[in-house]
mmCIF file of C-alpha atoms in Angstrom:
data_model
loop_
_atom_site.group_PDB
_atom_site.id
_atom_site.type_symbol
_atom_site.label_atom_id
_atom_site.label_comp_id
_atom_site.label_asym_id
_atom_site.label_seq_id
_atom_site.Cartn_x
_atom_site.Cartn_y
_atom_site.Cartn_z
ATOM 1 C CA UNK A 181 -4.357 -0.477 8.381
ATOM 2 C CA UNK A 182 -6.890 0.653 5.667
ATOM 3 C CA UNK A 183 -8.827 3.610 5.881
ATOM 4 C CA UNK A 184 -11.474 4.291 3.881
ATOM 5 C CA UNK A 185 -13.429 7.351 3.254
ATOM 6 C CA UNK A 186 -17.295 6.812 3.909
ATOM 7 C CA UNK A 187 -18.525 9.834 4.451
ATOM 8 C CA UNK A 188 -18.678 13.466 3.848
ATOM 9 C CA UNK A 189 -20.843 16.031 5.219
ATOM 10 C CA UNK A 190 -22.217 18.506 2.611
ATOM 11 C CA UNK A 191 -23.684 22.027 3.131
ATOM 12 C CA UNK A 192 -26.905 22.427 2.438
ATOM 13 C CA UNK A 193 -29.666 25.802 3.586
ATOM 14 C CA UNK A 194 -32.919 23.137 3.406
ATOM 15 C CA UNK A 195 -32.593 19.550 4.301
ATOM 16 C CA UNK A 196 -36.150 18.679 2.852
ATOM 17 C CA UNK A 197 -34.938 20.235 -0.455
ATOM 18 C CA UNK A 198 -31.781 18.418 -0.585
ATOM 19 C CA UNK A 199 -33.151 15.452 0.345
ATOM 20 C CA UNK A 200 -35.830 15.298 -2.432
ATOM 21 C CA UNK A 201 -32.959 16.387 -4.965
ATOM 22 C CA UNK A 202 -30.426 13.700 -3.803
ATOM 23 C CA UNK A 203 -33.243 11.129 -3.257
ATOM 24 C CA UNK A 204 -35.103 11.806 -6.795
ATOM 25 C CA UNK A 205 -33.430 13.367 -9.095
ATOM 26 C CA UNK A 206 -29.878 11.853 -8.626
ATOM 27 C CA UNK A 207 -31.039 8.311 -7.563
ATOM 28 C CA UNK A 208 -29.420 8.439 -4.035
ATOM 29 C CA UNK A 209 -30.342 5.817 -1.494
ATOM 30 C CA UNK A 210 -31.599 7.283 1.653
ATOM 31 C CA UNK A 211 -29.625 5.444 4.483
ATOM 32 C CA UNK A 212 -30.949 7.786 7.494
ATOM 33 C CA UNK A 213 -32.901 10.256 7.954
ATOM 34 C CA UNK A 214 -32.912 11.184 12.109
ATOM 35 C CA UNK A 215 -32.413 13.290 15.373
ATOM 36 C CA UNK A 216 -29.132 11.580 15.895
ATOM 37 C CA UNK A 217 -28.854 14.307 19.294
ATOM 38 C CA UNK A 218 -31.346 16.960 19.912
ATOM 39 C CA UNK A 219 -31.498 19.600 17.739
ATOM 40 C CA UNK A 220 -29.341 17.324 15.190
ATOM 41 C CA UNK A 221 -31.061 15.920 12.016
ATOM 42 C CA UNK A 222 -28.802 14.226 9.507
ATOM 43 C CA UNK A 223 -30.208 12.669 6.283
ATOM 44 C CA UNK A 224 -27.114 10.261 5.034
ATOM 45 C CA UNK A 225 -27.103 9.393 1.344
ATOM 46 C CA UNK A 226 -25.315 7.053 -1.053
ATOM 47 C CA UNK A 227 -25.008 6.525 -5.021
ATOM 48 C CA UNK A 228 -25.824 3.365 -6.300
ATOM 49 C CA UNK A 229 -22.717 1.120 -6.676
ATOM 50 C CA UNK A 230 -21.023 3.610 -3.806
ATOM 51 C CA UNK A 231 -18.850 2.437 -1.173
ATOM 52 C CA UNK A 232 -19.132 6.718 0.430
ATOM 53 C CA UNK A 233 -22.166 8.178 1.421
ATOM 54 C CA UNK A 234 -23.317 12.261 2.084
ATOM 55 C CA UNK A 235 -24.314 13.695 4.926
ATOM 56 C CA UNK A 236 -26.558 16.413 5.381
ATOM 57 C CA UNK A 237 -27.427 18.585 8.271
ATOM 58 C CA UNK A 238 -27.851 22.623 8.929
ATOM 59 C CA UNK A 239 -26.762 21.595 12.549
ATOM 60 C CA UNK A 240 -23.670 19.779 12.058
ATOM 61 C CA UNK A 241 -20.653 21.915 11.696
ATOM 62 C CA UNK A 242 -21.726 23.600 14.527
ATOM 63 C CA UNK A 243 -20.345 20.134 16.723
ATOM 64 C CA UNK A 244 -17.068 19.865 14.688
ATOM 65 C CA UNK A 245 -13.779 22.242 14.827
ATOM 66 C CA UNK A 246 -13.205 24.510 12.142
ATOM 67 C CA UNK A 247 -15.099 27.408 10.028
ATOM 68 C CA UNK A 248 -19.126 26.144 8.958
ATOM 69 C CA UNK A 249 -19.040 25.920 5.710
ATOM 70 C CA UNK A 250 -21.669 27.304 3.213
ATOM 71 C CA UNK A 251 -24.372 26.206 2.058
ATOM 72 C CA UNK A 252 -23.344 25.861 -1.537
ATOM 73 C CA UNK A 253 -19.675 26.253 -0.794
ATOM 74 C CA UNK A 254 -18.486 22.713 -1.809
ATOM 75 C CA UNK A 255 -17.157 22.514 -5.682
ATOM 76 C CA UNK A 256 -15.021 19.472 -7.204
ATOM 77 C CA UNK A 257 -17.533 16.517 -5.266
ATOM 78 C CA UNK A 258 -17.012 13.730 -7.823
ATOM 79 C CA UNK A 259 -18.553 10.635 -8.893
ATOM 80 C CA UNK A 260 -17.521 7.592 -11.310
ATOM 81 C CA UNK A 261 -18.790 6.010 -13.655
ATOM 82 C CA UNK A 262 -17.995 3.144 -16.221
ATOM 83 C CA UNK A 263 -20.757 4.335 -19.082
ATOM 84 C CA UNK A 264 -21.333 8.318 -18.679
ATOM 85 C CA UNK A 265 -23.688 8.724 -21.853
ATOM 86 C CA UNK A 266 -26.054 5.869 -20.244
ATOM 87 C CA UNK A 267 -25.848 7.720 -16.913
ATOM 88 C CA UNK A 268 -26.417 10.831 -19.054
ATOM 89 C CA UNK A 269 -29.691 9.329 -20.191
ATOM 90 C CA UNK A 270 -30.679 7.795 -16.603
ATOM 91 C CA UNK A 271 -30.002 11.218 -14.889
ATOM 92 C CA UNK A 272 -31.851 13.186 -17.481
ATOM 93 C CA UNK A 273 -34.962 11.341 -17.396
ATOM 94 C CA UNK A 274 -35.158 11.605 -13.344
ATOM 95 C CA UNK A 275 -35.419 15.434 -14.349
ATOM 96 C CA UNK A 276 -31.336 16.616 -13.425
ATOM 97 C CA UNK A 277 -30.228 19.650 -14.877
ATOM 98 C CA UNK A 278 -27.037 18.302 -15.852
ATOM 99 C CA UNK A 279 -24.648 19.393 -19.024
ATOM 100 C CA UNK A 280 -23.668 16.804 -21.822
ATOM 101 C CA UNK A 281 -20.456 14.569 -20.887
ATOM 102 C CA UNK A 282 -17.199 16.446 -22.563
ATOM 103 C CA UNK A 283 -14.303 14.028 -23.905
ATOM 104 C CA UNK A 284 -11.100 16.355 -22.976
ATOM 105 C CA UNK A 285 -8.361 13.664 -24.017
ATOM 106 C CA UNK A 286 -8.669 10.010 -25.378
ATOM 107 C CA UNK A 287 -8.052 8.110 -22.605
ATOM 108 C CA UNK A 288 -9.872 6.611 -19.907
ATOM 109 C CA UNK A 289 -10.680 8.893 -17.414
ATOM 110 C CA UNK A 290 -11.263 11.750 -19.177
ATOM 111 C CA UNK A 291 -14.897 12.509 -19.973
ATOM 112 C CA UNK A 292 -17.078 14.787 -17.359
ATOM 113 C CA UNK A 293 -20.580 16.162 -17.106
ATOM 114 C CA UNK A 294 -21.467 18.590 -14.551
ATOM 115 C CA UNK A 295 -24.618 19.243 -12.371
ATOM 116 C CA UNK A 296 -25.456 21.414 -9.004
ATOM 117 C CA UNK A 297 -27.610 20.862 -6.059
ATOM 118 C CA UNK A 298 -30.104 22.970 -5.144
ATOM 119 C CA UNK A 299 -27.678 25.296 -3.239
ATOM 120 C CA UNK A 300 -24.799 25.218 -6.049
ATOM 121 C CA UNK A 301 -23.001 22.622 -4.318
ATOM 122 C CA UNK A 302 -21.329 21.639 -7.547
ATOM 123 C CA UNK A 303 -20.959 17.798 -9.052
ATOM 124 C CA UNK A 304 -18.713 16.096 -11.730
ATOM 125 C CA UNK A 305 -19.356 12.623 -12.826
ATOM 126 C CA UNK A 306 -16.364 11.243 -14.526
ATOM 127 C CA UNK A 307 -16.139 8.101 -16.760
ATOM 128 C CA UNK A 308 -14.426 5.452 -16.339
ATOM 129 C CA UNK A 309 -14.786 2.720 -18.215
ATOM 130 C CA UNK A 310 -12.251 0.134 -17.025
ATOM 131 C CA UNK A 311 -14.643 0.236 -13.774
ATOM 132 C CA UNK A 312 -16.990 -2.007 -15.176
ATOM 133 C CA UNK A 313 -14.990 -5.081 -15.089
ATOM 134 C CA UNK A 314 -12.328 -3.678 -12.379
ATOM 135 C CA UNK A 315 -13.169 -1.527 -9.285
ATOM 136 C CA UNK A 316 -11.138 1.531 -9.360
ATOM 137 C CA UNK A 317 -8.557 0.456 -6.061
ATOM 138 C CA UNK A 318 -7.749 -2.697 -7.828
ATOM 139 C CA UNK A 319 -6.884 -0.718 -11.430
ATOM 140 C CA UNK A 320 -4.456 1.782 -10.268
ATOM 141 C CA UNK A 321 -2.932 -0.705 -7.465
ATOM 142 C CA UNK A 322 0.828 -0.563 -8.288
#
């Protein structure tokens, strides 16, 4: 049995604002934007080339176990890429406030920029590069 992770739910104080900051200045498709129950919008989200989505709501921890999180609250979300300093110049010219891609070793796998949303939920886009011939799953199957 596979499982694959698809979706995670991030804190957020405005949906609208979130929404416009995911949608325009990240390039995030929007997937759904709904009352999925009364009282329970979600706006669901996904990166180009992404097999896992986001999902926002105000409303939704409130229907699963466990403490609500923050608005702001969630550090270490990351996302891959094969070529960071062309998504450097993509994200940059949508407007993203997002730092310069830092090479900490030589190898693959080790270059990071770094951006917030509009609530500090905080961002690192890592580079890959063997991803543009080979997903990820197949490259590190043993």
């Amino acid at each position: 049995m596979e499982y694959t992770l698809e979706v995670i739910g991030v804190p957020v104080s405005d949906l609208d604002r979130a929404k416009e900051f995911y949608e325009s200045k990240c390039g995030f498709h929007v997937d759904l934007d709904g009352e999925v129950m009364p009282g329970l919008r979600l706006i669901q989200l996904t990166p180009p080339g992404s097999g896992c989505s986001i999902m926002l709501s105000t409303a939704l921890w409130e229907t699963t176990p466990g403490p609500t999180p923050q608005p702001g609250s969630y550090q270490g979300l990351q996302l891959c890429v094969p070529d960071i300093k062309q998504a450097h110049a993509e994200l940059t010219a949508r407007g993203l406030d997002i730092s310069e891609p830092a090479q900490f070793a030589e190898q693959d796998g080790a270059t990071f920029m770094y951006f917030t949303d509009p609530d500090g939920n905080g961002w690192a886009i890592q580079e890959y590069r063997v991803r543009a011939k080979t997903p990820l799953r197949d490259a590190i199957a043993p």
